[in-house]
PDB file of C-alpha atoms in Angstrom:
ATOM      1  CA  LYS A  27     250.533  97.965 294.917  1.00  0.00           C
ATOM      2  CA  LYS A  28     248.891  94.921 296.455  1.00  0.00           C
ATOM      3  CA  ALA A  29     246.671  94.525 293.377  1.00  0.00           C
ATOM      4  CA  LEU A  30     249.767  94.201 291.165  1.00  0.00           C
ATOM      5  CA  GLU A  31     250.337  90.770 292.739  1.00  0.00           C
ATOM      6  CA  PHE A  32     247.441  89.501 290.585  1.00  0.00           C
ATOM      7  CA  ASP A  33     249.108  90.558 287.291  1.00  0.00           C
ATOM      8  CA  GLY A  34     249.297  87.541 284.979  1.00  0.00           C
ATOM      9  CA  SER A  35     246.915  85.379 287.029  1.00  0.00           C
ATOM     10  CA  GLU A  36     243.703  83.940 285.589  1.00  0.00           C
ATOM     11  CA  LEU A  37     240.082  84.761 286.426  1.00  0.00           C
ATOM     12  CA  ASP A  38     237.231  82.911 284.712  1.00  0.00           C
ATOM     13  CA  GLY A  39     239.622  81.606 282.077  1.00  0.00           C
ATOM     14  CA  ARG A  40     240.992  85.080 281.216  1.00  0.00           C
ATOM     15  CA  THR A  41     244.400  86.506 282.015  1.00  0.00           C
ATOM     16  CA  ILE A  42     244.466  89.573 284.273  1.00  0.00           C
ATOM     17  CA  ARG A  43     246.862  92.325 283.191  1.00  0.00           C
ATOM     18  CA  LEU A  44     247.642  95.194 285.549  1.00  0.00           C
ATOM     19  CA  ASP A  45     250.000  98.168 285.286  1.00  0.00           C
ATOM     20  CA  GLU A  46     250.810 100.811 287.859  1.00  0.00           C
ATOM     21  CA  SER A  47     249.412 104.169 286.822  1.00  0.00           C
ATOM     22  CA  THR A  48     251.557 107.272 286.703  1.00  0.00           C
ATOM     23  CA  PRO A  49     250.313 110.797 287.492  1.00  0.00           C
ATOM     24  CA  ARG A  50     249.607 113.115 284.566  1.00  0.00           C
ATOM     25  CA  GLN A  51     252.128 115.760 283.705  1.00  0.00           C
ATOM     26  CA  GLY A  52     250.933 119.367 284.067  1.00  0.00           C
ATOM     27  CA  GLY A  53     248.464 118.596 286.828  1.00  0.00           C
ATOM     28  CA  ASN A  54     245.294 120.405 285.747  1.00  0.00           C
ATOM     29  CA  THR A  55     244.744 119.140 282.205  1.00  0.00           C
ATOM     30  CA  PRO A  56     241.231 118.505 280.896  1.00  0.00           C
ATOM     31  CA  ARG A  57     240.039 114.927 280.982  1.00  0.00           C
ATOM     32  CA  GLY A  58     237.927 112.906 278.623  1.00  0.00           C
ATOM     33  CA  ARG A  59     237.347 114.188 275.115  1.00  0.00           C
ATOM     34  CA  GLY A  60     239.935 116.936 275.201  1.00  0.00           C
ATOM     35  CA  THR A  61     237.702 119.675 276.573  1.00  0.00           C
ATOM     36  CA  PRO A  62     236.587 120.619 280.043  1.00  0.00           C
ATOM     37  CA  ARG A  63     233.148 119.460 281.069  1.00  0.00           C
ATOM     38  CA  GLY A  64     230.364 121.009 279.085  1.00  0.00           C
ATOM     39  CA  ARG A  65     229.678 121.140 275.395  1.00  0.00           C
ATOM     40  CA  GLY A  66     231.018 124.565 274.498  1.00  0.00           C
ATOM     41  CA  THR A  67     227.558 126.076 274.204  1.00  0.00           C
ATOM     42  CA  PRO A  68     226.442 129.099 276.189  1.00  0.00           C
ATOM     43  CA  ARG A  69     224.165 126.912 278.288  1.00  0.00           C
ATOM     44  CA  GLY A  70     227.003 124.377 278.700  1.00  0.00           C
ATOM     45  CA  GLY A  71     227.750 122.008 281.587  1.00  0.00           C
ATOM     46  CA  GLY A  72     227.738 122.741 285.269  1.00  0.00           C
ATOM     47  CA  ARG A  73     230.783 125.002 285.389  1.00  0.00           C
ATOM     48  CA  GLY A  74     230.553 128.648 286.237  1.00  0.00           C
ATOM     49  CA  ALA A  75     227.486 130.817 286.229  1.00  0.00           C
ATOM     50  CA  ARG A  76     225.465 130.871 283.070  1.00  0.00           C
ATOM     51  CA  THR A  77     224.342 134.211 281.773  1.00  0.00           C
ATOM     52  CA  PRO A  78     220.822 135.080 282.904  1.00  0.00           C
ATOM     53  CA  ASN A  79     218.029 135.634 280.417  1.00  0.00           C
ATOM     54  CA  PRO A  80     217.103 139.231 279.563  1.00  0.00           C
ATOM     55  CA  PRO A  81     214.563 140.794 281.955  1.00  0.00           C
ATOM     56  CA  SER A  82     210.907 139.995 281.320  1.00  0.00           C
ATOM     57  CA  ALA A  83     207.662 140.193 283.300  1.00  0.00           C
ATOM     58  CA  ASN A  84     207.791 136.415 283.927  1.00  0.00           C
ATOM     59  CA  ILE A  85     210.164 134.631 286.314  1.00  0.00           C
ATOM     60  CA  PHE A  86     211.201 130.968 286.091  1.00  0.00           C
ATOM     61  CA  VAL A  87     211.583 129.299 289.515  1.00  0.00           C
ATOM     62  CA  LYS A  88     213.413 126.025 290.119  1.00  0.00           C
ATOM     63  CA  GLY A  89     214.135 124.058 293.263  1.00  0.00           C
ATOM     64  CA  LEU A  90     210.554 124.190 294.513  1.00  0.00           C
ATOM     65  CA  SER A  91     209.343 121.815 297.180  1.00  0.00           C
ATOM     66  CA  TYR A  92     207.070 119.106 295.814  1.00  0.00           C
ATOM     67  CA  ASP A  93     204.490 120.394 298.316  1.00  0.00           C
ATOM     68  CA  THR A  94     204.423 123.904 296.798  1.00  0.00           C
ATOM     69  CA  THR A  95     201.075 124.856 295.256  1.00  0.00           C
ATOM     70  CA  ASN A  96     200.158 127.651 292.852  1.00  0.00           C
ATOM     71  CA  GLU A  97     198.689 129.559 295.799  1.00  0.00           C
ATOM     72  CA  SER A  98     201.704 129.214 298.120  1.00  0.00           C
ATOM     73  CA  LEU A  99     204.054 130.182 295.284  1.00  0.00           C
ATOM     74  CA  GLN A 100     202.063 133.315 294.495  1.00  0.00           C
ATOM     75  CA  GLU A 101     201.884 134.245 298.189  1.00  0.00           C
ATOM     76  CA  ALA A 102     205.698 134.078 298.411  1.00  0.00           C
ATOM     77  CA  PHE A 103     206.029 136.685 295.639  1.00  0.00           C
ATOM     78  CA  SER A 104     204.193 139.851 296.630  1.00  0.00           C
ATOM     79  CA  GLY A 105     203.022 141.863 293.646  1.00  0.00           C
ATOM     80  CA  SER A 106     202.719 138.854 291.329  1.00  0.00           C
ATOM     81  CA  THR A 107     199.635 138.540 289.129  1.00  0.00           C
ATOM     82  CA  SER A 108     199.705 134.717 288.898  1.00  0.00           C
ATOM     83  CA  ALA A 109     201.883 131.683 289.621  1.00  0.00           C
ATOM     84  CA  ARG A 110     202.019 128.209 288.069  1.00  0.00           C
ATOM     85  CA  VAL A 111     203.685 125.134 289.517  1.00  0.00           C
ATOM     86  CA  ILE A 112     204.390 122.754 286.636  1.00  0.00           C
ATOM     87  CA  THR A 113     203.008 119.264 287.209  1.00  0.00           C
ATOM     88  CA  ASP A 114     203.376 115.880 285.557  1.00  0.00           C
ATOM     89  CA  ARG A 115     200.520 115.209 283.131  1.00  0.00           C
ATOM     90  CA  GLU A 116     199.880 111.648 284.246  1.00  0.00           C
ATOM     91  CA  THR A 117     200.448 111.800 288.012  1.00  0.00           C
ATOM     92  CA  GLY A 118     199.654 115.454 288.738  1.00  0.00           C
ATOM     93  CA  ASP A 119     202.768 115.630 290.948  1.00  0.00           C
ATOM     94  CA  SER A 120     204.887 118.784 290.954  1.00  0.00           C
ATOM     95  CA  LYS A 121     208.004 118.726 288.794  1.00  0.00           C
ATOM     96  CA  GLY A 122     209.794 121.106 291.180  1.00  0.00           C
ATOM     97  CA  PHE A 123     209.689 124.225 289.025  1.00  0.00           C
ATOM     98  CA  GLY A 124     207.227 126.886 287.992  1.00  0.00           C
ATOM     99  CA  TYR A 125     206.591 130.396 286.682  1.00  0.00           C
ATOM    100  CA  ILE A 126     205.502 133.648 288.304  1.00  0.00           C
ATOM    101  CA  ASP A 127     203.908 136.428 286.254  1.00  0.00           C
ATOM    102  CA  PHE A 128     204.123 140.129 287.074  1.00  0.00           C
ATOM    103  CA  SER A 129     202.301 143.092 285.589  1.00  0.00           C
ATOM    104  CA  ASP A 130     205.558 144.688 284.370  1.00  0.00           C
ATOM    105  CA  VAL A 131     209.295 144.054 284.033  1.00  0.00           C
ATOM    106  CA  ALA A 132     210.215 146.447 286.882  1.00  0.00           C
ATOM    107  CA  SER A 133     208.087 144.482 289.380  1.00  0.00           C
ATOM    108  CA  ALA A 134     209.659 141.222 288.211  1.00  0.00           C
ATOM    109  CA  GLU A 135     213.190 142.644 288.556  1.00  0.00           C
ATOM    110  CA  LYS A 136     212.433 143.847 292.083  1.00  0.00           C
ATOM    111  CA  ALA A 137     211.036 140.433 293.083  1.00  0.00           C
ATOM    112  CA  MET A 138     214.023 138.690 291.512  1.00  0.00           C
ATOM    113  CA  LYS A 139     216.499 140.714 293.598  1.00  0.00           C
ATOM    114  CA  LYS A 140     214.499 140.151 296.772  1.00  0.00           C
ATOM    115  CA  MET A 141     213.774 136.425 296.372  1.00  0.00           C
ATOM    116  CA  GLN A 142     216.877 134.959 294.647  1.00  0.00           C
ATOM    117  CA  GLY A 143     218.028 132.077 296.893  1.00  0.00           C
ATOM    118  CA  ALA A 144     215.199 132.625 299.404  1.00  0.00           C
ATOM    119  CA  ALA A 145     213.291 129.719 300.943  1.00  0.00           C
ATOM    120  CA  VAL A 146     209.779 128.870 299.741  1.00  0.00           C
ATOM    121  CA  ASP A 147     208.041 126.018 301.579  1.00  0.00           C
ATOM    122  CA  GLY A 148     211.361 125.041 303.169  1.00  0.00           C
ATOM    123  CA  ARG A 149     213.451 124.868 299.965  1.00  0.00           C
ATOM    124  CA  ASN A 150     215.915 127.433 298.622  1.00  0.00           C
ATOM    125  CA  ILE A 151     214.844 128.481 295.147  1.00  0.00           C
ATOM    126  CA  THR A 152     216.757 129.640 292.086  1.00  0.00           C
ATOM    127  CA  LEU A 153     215.265 132.304 289.828  1.00  0.00           C
ATOM    128  CA  ASP A 154     215.769 133.456 286.252  1.00  0.00           C
ATOM    129  CA  PHE A 155     213.734 135.551 283.881  1.00  0.00           C
ATOM    130  CA  ALA A 156     211.548 133.285 281.758  1.00  0.00           C
ATOM    131  CA  THR A 157     211.954 133.344 278.008  1.00  0.00           C
ATOM    132  CA  PRO A 158     208.668 134.320 276.370  1.00  0.00           C
ATOM    133  CA  ARG A 159     206.554 131.438 275.074  1.00  0.00           C
ATOM    134  CA  ASP A 160     205.402 131.537 271.505  1.00  0.00           C
ATOM    135  CA  ASN A 161     201.689 130.886 271.402  1.00  0.00           C
ATOM    136  CA  SER A 162     201.739 128.755 268.268  1.00  0.00           C
ATOM    137  CA  GLY A 163     200.385 125.914 270.390  1.00  0.00           C
ATOM    138  CA  GLY A 164     201.724 122.396 270.753  1.00  0.00           C
ATOM    139  CA  ASP A 165     205.165 121.020 269.908  1.00  0.00           C
ATOM    140  CA  ARG A 166     207.084 123.417 272.161  1.00  0.00           C
ATOM    141  CA  GLY A 167     210.826 122.890 272.097  1.00  0.00           C
ATOM    142  CA  ARG A 168     210.952 119.870 269.848  1.00  0.00           C
ATOM    143  CA  GLY A 169     213.252 121.437 267.284  1.00  0.00           C
ATOM    144  CA  GLY A 170     211.105 121.124 264.170  1.00  0.00           C
ATOM    145  CA  ARG A 171     211.541 117.408 263.717  1.00  0.00           C
ATOM    146  CA  GLY A 172     208.232 116.970 262.016  1.00  0.00           C
ATOM    147  CA  ARG A 173     205.964 114.090 262.927  1.00  0.00           C
ATOM    148  CA  GLY A 174     208.125 111.709 264.869  1.00  0.00           C
ATOM    149  CA  PHE A 175     211.529 110.279 264.147  1.00  0.00           C
ATOM    150  CA  ARG A 176     210.730 108.650 260.807  1.00  0.00           C
ATOM    151  CA  GLY A 177     208.942 111.590 259.246  1.00  0.00           C
ATOM    152  CA  GLY A 178     205.447 110.379 260.095  1.00  0.00           C
ATOM    153  CA  ARG A 179     205.255 107.564 257.567  1.00  0.00           C
ATOM    154  CA  GLY A 180     204.893 104.892 260.178  1.00  0.00           C
ATOM    155  CA  GLY A 181     208.206 103.138 261.218  1.00  0.00           C
ATOM    156  CA  ARG A 182     209.071  99.784 259.789  1.00  0.00           C
ATOM    157  CA  GLY A 183     206.473  97.592 258.178  1.00  0.00           C
ATOM    158  CA  GLY A 184     203.487  98.608 256.176  1.00  0.00           C
ATOM    159  CA  PRO A 185     203.748  99.723 252.568  1.00  0.00           C
ATOM    160  CA  ARG A 186     206.936 101.617 251.814  1.00  0.00           C
ATOM    161  CA  GLY A 187     206.329 102.376 248.203  1.00  0.00           C
ATOM    162  CA  GLY A 188     206.811  99.993 245.327  1.00  0.00           C
ATOM    163  CA  GLY A 189     203.292  98.538 245.577  1.00  0.00           C
ATOM    164  CA  ASP A 190     203.091  95.275 243.621  1.00  0.00           C
ATOM    165  CA  ALA A 191     206.703  95.532 242.448  1.00  0.00           C
ATOM    166  CA  ALA A 192     207.839  94.304 245.870  1.00  0.00           C
ATOM    167  CA  ALA A 193     205.638  91.214 245.566  1.00  0.00           C
ATOM    168  CA  ALA A 194     207.025  90.516 242.102  1.00  0.00           C
ATOM    169  CA  ASN A 195     210.587  90.562 243.502  1.00  0.00           C
ATOM    170  CA  LYS A 196     209.800  88.215 246.378  1.00  0.00           C
ATOM    171  CA  GLY A 197     212.254  85.339 246.345  1.00  0.00           C
ATOM    172  CA  ALA A 198     214.478  87.014 243.745  1.00  0.00           C
ATOM    173  CA  ILE A 199     217.615  86.519 245.805  1.00  0.00           C
ATOM    174  CA  GLN A 200     217.060  82.775 246.112  1.00  0.00           C
ATOM    175  CA  ASP A 201     216.429  82.505 242.363  1.00  0.00           C
ATOM    176  CA  PHE A 202     219.576  84.415 241.378  1.00  0.00           C
ATOM    177  CA  ALA A 203     222.102  82.131 239.773  1.00  0.00           C
ATOM    178  CA  GLY A 204     225.101  84.042 238.788  1.00  0.00           C
TER     179      GLY A 204
END
């Protein structure tokens, strides 16, 4: 209410306009773009539990301590065949997530039940079954965009077709009289 005293006054040469807000009718209506948070996709925003991936022999782990190593991660999961902490290519620092491999799906399911929410190196972890990687190599998860945003023909500049025709048209706009 005190702010309403400034209605109509000037600040930096501009008039300030203030109105008192009124509460929304109905109380719990969605805000923003007409939908609750999230995008309507199965993996949507942060509301509710998302459906876990189907069981596989590989487990995805997130919430790892940045001090966790491949060895300490594998030690935390008895029965695992290998463990990988994902690191940044340039710095070599952990990204805080990783993968644990098991010899079979049953072993992975057992470990998942036992370790979901458990602490590894002082941090509570979240687990999900990993989706299998396709071994086509390179370009994982880029959505088939081809070679870069402009189709791999080099962005702006450089020859864009037309060859000498472009040089012949140079200055054509200035010469147009009509």
